[in-house]
PDB file of C-alpha atoms in Angstrom:
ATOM      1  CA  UNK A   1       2.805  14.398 -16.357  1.00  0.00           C
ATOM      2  CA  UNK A   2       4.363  15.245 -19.613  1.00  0.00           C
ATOM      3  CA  UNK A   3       3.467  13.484 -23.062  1.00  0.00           C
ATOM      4  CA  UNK A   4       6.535  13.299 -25.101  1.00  0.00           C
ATOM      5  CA  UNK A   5       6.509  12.096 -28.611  1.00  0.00           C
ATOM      6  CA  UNK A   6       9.676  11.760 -30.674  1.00  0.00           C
ATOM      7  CA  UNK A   7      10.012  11.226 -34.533  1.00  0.00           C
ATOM      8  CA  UNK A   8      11.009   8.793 -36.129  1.00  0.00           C
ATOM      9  CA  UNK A   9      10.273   6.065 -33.948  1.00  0.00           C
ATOM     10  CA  UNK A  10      12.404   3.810 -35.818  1.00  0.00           C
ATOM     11  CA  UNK A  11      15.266   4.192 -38.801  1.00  0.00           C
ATOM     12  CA  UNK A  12      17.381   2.162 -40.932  1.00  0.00           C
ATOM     13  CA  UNK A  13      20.067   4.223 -42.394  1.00  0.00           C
ATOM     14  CA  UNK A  14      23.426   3.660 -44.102  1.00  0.00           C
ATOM     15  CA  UNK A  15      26.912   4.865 -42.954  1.00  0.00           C
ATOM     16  CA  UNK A  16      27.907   7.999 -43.283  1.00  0.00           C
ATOM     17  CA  UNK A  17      24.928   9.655 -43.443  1.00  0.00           C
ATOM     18  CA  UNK A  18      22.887  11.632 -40.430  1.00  0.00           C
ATOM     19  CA  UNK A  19      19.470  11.638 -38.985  1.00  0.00           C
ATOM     20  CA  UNK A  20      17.738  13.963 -37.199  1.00  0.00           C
ATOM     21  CA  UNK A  21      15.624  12.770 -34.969  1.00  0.00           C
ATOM     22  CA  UNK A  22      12.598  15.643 -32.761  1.00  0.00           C
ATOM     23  CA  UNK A  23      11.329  15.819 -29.442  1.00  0.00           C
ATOM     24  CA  UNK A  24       7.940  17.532 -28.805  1.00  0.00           C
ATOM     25  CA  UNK A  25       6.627  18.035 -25.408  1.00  0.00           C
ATOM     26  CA  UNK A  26       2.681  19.107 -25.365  1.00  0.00           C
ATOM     27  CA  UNK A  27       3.960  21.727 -22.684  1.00  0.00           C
ATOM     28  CA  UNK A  28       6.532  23.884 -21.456  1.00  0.00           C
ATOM     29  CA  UNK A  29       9.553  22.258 -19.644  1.00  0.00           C
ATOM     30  CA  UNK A  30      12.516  23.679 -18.316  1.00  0.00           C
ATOM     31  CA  UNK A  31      14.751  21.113 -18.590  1.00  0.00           C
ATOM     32  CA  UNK A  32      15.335  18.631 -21.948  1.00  0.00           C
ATOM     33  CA  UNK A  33      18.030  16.028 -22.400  1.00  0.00           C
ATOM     34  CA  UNK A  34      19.053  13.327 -24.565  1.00  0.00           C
ATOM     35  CA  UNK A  35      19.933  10.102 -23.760  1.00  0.00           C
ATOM     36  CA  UNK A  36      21.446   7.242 -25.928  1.00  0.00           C
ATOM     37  CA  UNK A  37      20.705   3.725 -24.243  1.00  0.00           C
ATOM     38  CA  UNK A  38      22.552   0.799 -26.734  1.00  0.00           C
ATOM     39  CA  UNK A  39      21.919  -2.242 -27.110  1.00  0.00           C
ATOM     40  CA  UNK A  40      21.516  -4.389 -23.956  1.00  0.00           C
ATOM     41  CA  UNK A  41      22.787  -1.403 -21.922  1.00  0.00           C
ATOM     42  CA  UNK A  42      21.304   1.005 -19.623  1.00  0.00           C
ATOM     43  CA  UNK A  43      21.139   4.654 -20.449  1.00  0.00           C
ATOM     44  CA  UNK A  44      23.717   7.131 -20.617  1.00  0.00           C
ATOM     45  CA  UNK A  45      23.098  11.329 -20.648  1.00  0.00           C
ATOM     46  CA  UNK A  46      24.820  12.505 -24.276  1.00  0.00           C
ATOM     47  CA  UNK A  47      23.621  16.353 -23.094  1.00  0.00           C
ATOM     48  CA  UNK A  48      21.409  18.541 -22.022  1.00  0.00           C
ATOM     49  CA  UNK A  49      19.625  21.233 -24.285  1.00  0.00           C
ATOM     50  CA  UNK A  50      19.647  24.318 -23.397  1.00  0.00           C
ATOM     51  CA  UNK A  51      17.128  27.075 -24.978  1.00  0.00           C
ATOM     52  CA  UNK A  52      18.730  29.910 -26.434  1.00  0.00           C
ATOM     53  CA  UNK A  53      22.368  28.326 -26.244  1.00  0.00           C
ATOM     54  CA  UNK A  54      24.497  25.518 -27.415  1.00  0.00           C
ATOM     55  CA  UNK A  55      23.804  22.375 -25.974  1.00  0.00           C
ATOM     56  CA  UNK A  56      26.144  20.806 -22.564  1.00  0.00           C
ATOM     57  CA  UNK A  57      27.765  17.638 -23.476  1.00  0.00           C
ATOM     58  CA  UNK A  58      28.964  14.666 -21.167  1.00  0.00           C
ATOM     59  CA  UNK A  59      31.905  13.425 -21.796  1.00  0.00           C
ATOM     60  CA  UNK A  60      32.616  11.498 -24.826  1.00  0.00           C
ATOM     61  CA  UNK A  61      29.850  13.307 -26.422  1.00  0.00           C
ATOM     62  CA  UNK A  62      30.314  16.585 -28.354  1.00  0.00           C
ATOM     63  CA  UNK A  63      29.032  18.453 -30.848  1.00  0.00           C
ATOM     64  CA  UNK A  64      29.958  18.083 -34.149  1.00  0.00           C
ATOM     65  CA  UNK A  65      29.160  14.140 -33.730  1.00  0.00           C
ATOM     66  CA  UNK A  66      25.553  15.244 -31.837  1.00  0.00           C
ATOM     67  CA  UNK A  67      24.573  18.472 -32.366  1.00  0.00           C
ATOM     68  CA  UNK A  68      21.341  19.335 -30.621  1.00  0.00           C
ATOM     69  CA  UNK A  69      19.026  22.744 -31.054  1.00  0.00           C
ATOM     70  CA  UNK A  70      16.295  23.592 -28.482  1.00  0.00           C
ATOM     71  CA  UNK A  71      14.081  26.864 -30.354  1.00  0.00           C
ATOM     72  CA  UNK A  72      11.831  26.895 -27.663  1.00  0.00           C
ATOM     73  CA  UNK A  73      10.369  25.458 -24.355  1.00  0.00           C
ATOM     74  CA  UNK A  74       8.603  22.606 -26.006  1.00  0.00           C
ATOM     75  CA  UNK A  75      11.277  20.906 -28.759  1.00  0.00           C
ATOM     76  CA  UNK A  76      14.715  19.792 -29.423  1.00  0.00           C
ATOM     77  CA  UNK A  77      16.200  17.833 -31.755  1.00  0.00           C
ATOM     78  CA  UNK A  78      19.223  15.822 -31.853  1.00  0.00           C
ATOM     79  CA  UNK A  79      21.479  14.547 -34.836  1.00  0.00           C
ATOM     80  CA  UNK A  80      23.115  12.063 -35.406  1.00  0.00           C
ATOM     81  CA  UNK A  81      26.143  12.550 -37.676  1.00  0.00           C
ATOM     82  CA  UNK A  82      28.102  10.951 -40.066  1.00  0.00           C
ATOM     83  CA  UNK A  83      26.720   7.796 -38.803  1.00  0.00           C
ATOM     84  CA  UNK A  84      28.527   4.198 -38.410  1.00  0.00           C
ATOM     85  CA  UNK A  85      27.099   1.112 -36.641  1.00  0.00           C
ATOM     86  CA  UNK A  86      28.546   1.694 -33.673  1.00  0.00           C
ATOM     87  CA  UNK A  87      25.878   4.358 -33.817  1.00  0.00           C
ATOM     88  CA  UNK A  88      22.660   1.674 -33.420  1.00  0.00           C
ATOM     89  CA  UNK A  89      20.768   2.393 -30.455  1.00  0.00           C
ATOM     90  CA  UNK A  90      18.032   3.937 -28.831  1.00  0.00           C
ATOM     91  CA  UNK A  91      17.614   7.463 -28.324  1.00  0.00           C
ATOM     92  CA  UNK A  92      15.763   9.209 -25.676  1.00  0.00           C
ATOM     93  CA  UNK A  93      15.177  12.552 -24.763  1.00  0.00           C
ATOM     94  CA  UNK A  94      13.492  13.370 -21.224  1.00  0.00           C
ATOM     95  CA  UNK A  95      12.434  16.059 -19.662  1.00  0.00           C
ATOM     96  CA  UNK A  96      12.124  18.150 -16.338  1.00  0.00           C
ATOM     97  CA  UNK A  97       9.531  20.812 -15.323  1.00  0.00           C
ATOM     98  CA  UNK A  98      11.374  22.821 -12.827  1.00  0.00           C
ATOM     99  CA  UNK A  99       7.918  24.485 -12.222  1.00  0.00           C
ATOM    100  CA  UNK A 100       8.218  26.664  -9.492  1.00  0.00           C
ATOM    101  CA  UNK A 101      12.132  26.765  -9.877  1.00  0.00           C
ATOM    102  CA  UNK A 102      13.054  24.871  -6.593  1.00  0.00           C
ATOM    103  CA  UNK A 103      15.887  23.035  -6.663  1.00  0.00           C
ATOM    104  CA  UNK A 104      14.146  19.901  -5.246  1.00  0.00           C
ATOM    105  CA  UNK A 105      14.320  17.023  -7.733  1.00  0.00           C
ATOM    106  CA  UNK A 106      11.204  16.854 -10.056  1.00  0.00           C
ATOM    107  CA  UNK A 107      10.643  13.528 -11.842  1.00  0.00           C
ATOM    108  CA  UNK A 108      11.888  13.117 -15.638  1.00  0.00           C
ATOM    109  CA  UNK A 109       9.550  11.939 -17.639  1.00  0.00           C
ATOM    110  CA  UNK A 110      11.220  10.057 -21.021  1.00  0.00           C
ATOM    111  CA  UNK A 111       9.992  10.170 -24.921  1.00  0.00           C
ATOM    112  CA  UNK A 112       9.285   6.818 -26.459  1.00  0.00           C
ATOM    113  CA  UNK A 113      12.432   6.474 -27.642  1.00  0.00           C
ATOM    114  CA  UNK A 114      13.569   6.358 -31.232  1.00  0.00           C
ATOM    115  CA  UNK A 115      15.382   3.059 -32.338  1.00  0.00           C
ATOM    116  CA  UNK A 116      18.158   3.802 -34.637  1.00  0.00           C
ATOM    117  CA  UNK A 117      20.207   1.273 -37.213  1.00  0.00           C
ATOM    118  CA  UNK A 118      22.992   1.908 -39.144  1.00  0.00           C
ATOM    119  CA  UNK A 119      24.024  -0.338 -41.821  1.00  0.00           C
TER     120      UNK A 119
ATOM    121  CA  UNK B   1      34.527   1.568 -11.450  1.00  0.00           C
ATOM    122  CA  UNK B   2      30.598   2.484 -12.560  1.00  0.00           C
ATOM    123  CA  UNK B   3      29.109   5.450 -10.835  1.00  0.00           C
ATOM    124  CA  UNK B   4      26.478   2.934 -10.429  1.00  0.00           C
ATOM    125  CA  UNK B   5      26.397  -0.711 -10.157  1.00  0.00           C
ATOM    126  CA  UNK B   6      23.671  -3.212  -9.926  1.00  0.00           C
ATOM    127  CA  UNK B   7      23.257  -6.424  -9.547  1.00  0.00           C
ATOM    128  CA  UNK B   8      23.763  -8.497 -12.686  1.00  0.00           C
ATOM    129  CA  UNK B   9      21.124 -10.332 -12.822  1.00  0.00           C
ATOM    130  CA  UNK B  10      18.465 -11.978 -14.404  1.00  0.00           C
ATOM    131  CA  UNK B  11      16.267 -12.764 -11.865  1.00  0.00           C
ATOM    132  CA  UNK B  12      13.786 -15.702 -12.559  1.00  0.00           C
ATOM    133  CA  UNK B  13      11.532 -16.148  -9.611  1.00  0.00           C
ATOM    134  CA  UNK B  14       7.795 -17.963  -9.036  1.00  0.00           C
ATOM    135  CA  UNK B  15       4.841 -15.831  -8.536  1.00  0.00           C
ATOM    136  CA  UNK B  16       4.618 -14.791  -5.176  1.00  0.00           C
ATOM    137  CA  UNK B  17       7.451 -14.793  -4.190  1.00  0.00           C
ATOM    138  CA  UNK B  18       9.308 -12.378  -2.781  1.00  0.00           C
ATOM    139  CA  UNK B  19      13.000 -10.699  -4.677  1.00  0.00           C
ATOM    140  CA  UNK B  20      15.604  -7.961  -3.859  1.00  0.00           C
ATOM    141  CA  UNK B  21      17.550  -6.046  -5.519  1.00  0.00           C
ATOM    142  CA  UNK B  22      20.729  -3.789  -4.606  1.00  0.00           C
ATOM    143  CA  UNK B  23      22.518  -1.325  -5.865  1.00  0.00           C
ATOM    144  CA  UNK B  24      25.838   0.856  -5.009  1.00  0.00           C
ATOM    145  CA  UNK B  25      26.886   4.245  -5.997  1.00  0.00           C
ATOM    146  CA  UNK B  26      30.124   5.774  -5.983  1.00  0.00           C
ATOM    147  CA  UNK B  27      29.568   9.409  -6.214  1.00  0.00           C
ATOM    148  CA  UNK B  28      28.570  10.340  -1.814  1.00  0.00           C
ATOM    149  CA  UNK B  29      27.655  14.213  -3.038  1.00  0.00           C
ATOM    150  CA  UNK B  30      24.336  12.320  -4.697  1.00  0.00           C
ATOM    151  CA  UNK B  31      21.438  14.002  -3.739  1.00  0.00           C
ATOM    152  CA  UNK B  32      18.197  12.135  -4.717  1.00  0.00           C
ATOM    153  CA  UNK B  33      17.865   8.198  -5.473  1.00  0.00           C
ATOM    154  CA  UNK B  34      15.016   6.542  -7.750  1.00  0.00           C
ATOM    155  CA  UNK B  35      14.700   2.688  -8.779  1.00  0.00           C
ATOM    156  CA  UNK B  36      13.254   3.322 -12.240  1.00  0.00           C
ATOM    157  CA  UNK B  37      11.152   0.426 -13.773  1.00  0.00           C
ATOM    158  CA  UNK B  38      11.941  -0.375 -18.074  1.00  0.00           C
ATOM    159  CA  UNK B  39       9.706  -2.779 -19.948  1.00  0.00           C
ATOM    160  CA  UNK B  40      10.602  -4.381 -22.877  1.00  0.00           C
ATOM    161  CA  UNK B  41      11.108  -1.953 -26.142  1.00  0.00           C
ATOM    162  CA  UNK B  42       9.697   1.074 -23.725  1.00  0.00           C
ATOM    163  CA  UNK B  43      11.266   4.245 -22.269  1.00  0.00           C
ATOM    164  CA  UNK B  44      11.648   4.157 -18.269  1.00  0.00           C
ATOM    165  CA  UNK B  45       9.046   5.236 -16.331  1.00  0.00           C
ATOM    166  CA  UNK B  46       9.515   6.414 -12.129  1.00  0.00           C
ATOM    167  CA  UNK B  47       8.843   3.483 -10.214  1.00  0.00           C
ATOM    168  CA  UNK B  48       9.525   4.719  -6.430  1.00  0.00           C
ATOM    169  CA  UNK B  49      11.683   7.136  -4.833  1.00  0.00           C
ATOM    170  CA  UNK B  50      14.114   6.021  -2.693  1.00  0.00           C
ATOM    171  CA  UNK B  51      14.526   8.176   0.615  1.00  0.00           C
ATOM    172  CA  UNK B  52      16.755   7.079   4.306  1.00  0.00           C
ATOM    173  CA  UNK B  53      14.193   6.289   6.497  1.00  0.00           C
ATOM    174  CA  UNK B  54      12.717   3.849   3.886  1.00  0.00           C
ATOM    175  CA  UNK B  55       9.383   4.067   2.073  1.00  0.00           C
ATOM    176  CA  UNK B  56       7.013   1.599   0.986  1.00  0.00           C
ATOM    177  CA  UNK B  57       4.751   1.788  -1.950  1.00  0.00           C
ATOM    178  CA  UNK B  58       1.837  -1.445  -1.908  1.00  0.00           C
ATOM    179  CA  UNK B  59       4.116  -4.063  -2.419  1.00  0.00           C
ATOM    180  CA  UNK B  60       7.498  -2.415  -3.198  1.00  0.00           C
ATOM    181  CA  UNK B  61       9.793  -1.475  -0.402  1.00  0.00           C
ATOM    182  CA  UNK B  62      13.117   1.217  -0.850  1.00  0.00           C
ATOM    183  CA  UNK B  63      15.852   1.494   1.567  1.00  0.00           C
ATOM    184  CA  UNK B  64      18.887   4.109   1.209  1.00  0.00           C
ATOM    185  CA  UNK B  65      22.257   3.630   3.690  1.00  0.00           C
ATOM    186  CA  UNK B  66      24.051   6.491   2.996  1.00  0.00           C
ATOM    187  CA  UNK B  67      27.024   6.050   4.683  1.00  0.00           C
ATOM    188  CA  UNK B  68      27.338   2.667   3.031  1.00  0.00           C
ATOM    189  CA  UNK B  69      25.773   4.268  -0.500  1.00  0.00           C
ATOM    190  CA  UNK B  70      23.509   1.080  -0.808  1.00  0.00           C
ATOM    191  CA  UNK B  71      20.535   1.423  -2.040  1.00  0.00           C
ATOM    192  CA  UNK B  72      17.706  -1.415  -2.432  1.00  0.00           C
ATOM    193  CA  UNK B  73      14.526  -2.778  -3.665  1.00  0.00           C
ATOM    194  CA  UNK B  74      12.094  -5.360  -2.589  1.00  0.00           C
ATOM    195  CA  UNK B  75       9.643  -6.913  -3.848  1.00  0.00           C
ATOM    196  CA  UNK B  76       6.841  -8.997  -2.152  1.00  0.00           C
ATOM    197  CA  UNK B  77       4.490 -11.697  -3.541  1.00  0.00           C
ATOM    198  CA  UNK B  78       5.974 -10.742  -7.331  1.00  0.00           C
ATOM    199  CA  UNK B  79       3.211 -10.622 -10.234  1.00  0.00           C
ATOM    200  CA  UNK B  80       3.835 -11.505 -13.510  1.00  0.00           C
ATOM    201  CA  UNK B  81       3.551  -8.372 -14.605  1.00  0.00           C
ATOM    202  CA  UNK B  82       6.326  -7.044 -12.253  1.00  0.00           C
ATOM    203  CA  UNK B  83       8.538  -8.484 -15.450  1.00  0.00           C
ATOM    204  CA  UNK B  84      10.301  -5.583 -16.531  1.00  0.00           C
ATOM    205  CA  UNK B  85      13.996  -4.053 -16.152  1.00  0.00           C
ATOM    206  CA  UNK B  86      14.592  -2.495 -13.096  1.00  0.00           C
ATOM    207  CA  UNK B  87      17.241   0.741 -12.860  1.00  0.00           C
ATOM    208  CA  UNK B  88      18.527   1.904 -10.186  1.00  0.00           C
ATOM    209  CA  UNK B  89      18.803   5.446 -11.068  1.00  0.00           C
ATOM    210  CA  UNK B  90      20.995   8.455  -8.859  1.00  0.00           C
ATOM    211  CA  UNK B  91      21.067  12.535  -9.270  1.00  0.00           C
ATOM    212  CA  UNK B  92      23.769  14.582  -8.124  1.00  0.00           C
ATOM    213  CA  UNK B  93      21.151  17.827  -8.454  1.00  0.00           C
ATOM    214  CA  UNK B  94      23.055  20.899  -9.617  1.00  0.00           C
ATOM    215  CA  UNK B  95      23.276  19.415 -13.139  1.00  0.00           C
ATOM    216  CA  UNK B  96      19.887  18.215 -13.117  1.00  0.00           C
ATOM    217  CA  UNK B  97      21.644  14.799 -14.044  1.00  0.00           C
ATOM    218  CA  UNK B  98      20.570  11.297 -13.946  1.00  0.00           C
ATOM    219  CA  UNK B  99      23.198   8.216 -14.092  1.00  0.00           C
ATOM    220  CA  UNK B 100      21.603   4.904 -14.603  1.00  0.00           C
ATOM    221  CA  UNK B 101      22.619   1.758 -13.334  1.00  0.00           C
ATOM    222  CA  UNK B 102      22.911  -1.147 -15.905  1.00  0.00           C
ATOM    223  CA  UNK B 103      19.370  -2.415 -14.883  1.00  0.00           C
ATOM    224  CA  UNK B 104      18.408  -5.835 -13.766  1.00  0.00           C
ATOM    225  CA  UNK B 105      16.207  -8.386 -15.588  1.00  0.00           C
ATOM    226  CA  UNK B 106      13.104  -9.531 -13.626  1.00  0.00           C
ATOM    227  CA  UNK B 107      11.182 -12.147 -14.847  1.00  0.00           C
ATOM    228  CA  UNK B 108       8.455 -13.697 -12.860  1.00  0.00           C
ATOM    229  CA  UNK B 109       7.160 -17.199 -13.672  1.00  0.00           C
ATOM    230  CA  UNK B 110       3.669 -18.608 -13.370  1.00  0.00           C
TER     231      UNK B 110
END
């Protein structure tokens, strides 16, 4: 299985600013996503990065609020921007090794999670 | 409506004993079905797949009805360390997507 670490772990941080919080995977995955679960709720997909091109957003999600880079096959990060309270939560990236590029489901494995307050 | 819906819970049951859980989805092009397993302050972690003909894993039993998209999870002779969130979790495959249930609350008493 992956190990996924993600920094920070935990913020406080006022409105209006942003925070950018990194995923690193200690190998090569095809497949990375983010996921924002908020408080007392299960979580919801904000997009999937995508190496070498701009991220794919779900709905209610897009870019200028969340942009998202993925340099290579092992790291993404995702911003938060211009943040407000409604912004508190916990953010998870996961990923998928599509290993031998079957379509076949292969399990996600998630990051610890990075717990996010704004003030 | 939720693509997914769960029971509400919380569940508060005696050790040993025995709990289910269900869970509906809306979307019938699904492909793949997981009950995911969420302890306190911790990412989700695979708990069992979930496949038609039902599987059992030790003490932990899946069932999938397609045609009524019902998917469930049982639980004999609970531990207290079966205490945990459990999410019912679906993927539609071509998008490599997964869409979470709400999660229910299990807490098992001594």
């Amino acid at each position: 299985s992956a190990v996924i670490s993600q920094k920070p772990s935990r913020d406080i941080c006022q409105r209006g600013t942003s925070l950018t919080i990194q995923c690193q995977v200690d190998s090569q995955v095809t497949m990375m996503f983010w996921y924002r679960q908020q408080p007392g709720q299960s979580l919801t997909l904000i997009a999937t990065a995508n190496q070498g091109s701009e991220a794919t957003y779900e709905s209610g999600f897009v870019i200028d609020k969340f942009p998202i880079s993925r340099p290579n096959l092992t790291f993404s990060t995702l911003t938060v921007s211009n943040m407000s309270p409604e912004d508190s939560s916990i953010y998870l990236c996961s990923v998928e090794d599509l290993g031998n590029g079957g379509e076949a489901y292969n399990e996600q494995f998630f990051g610890p999670g990075t717990r996010l307050t704004v003030l | 409506r939720k693509e997914v819906e769960q029971d509400p819970g919380p569940f508060n049951v005696p050790e040993g004993a025995t709990v289910a859980f269900n869970c509906t989805y809306s979307n019938s092009a699904s492909q793949s079905f997981f009950w995911y397993r969420q302890d306190c302050r911790k990412e989700p972690k695979l708990l069992m797949s979930v496949y038609s003909s039902g599987n059992e894993d030790g003490r932990f039993t899946a069932q999938l009805n397609r045609a009524s998209q019902y998917i469930s999870l049982l639980i004999r002779d609970s531990k207290l360390s079966d205490s945990a969130t459990y999410l019912c979790v679906v993927w539609k495959g071509s998008a490599r997507q997964l869409t979470f249930g709400s999660g229910t609350q299990l807490t098992v008493l001594p």
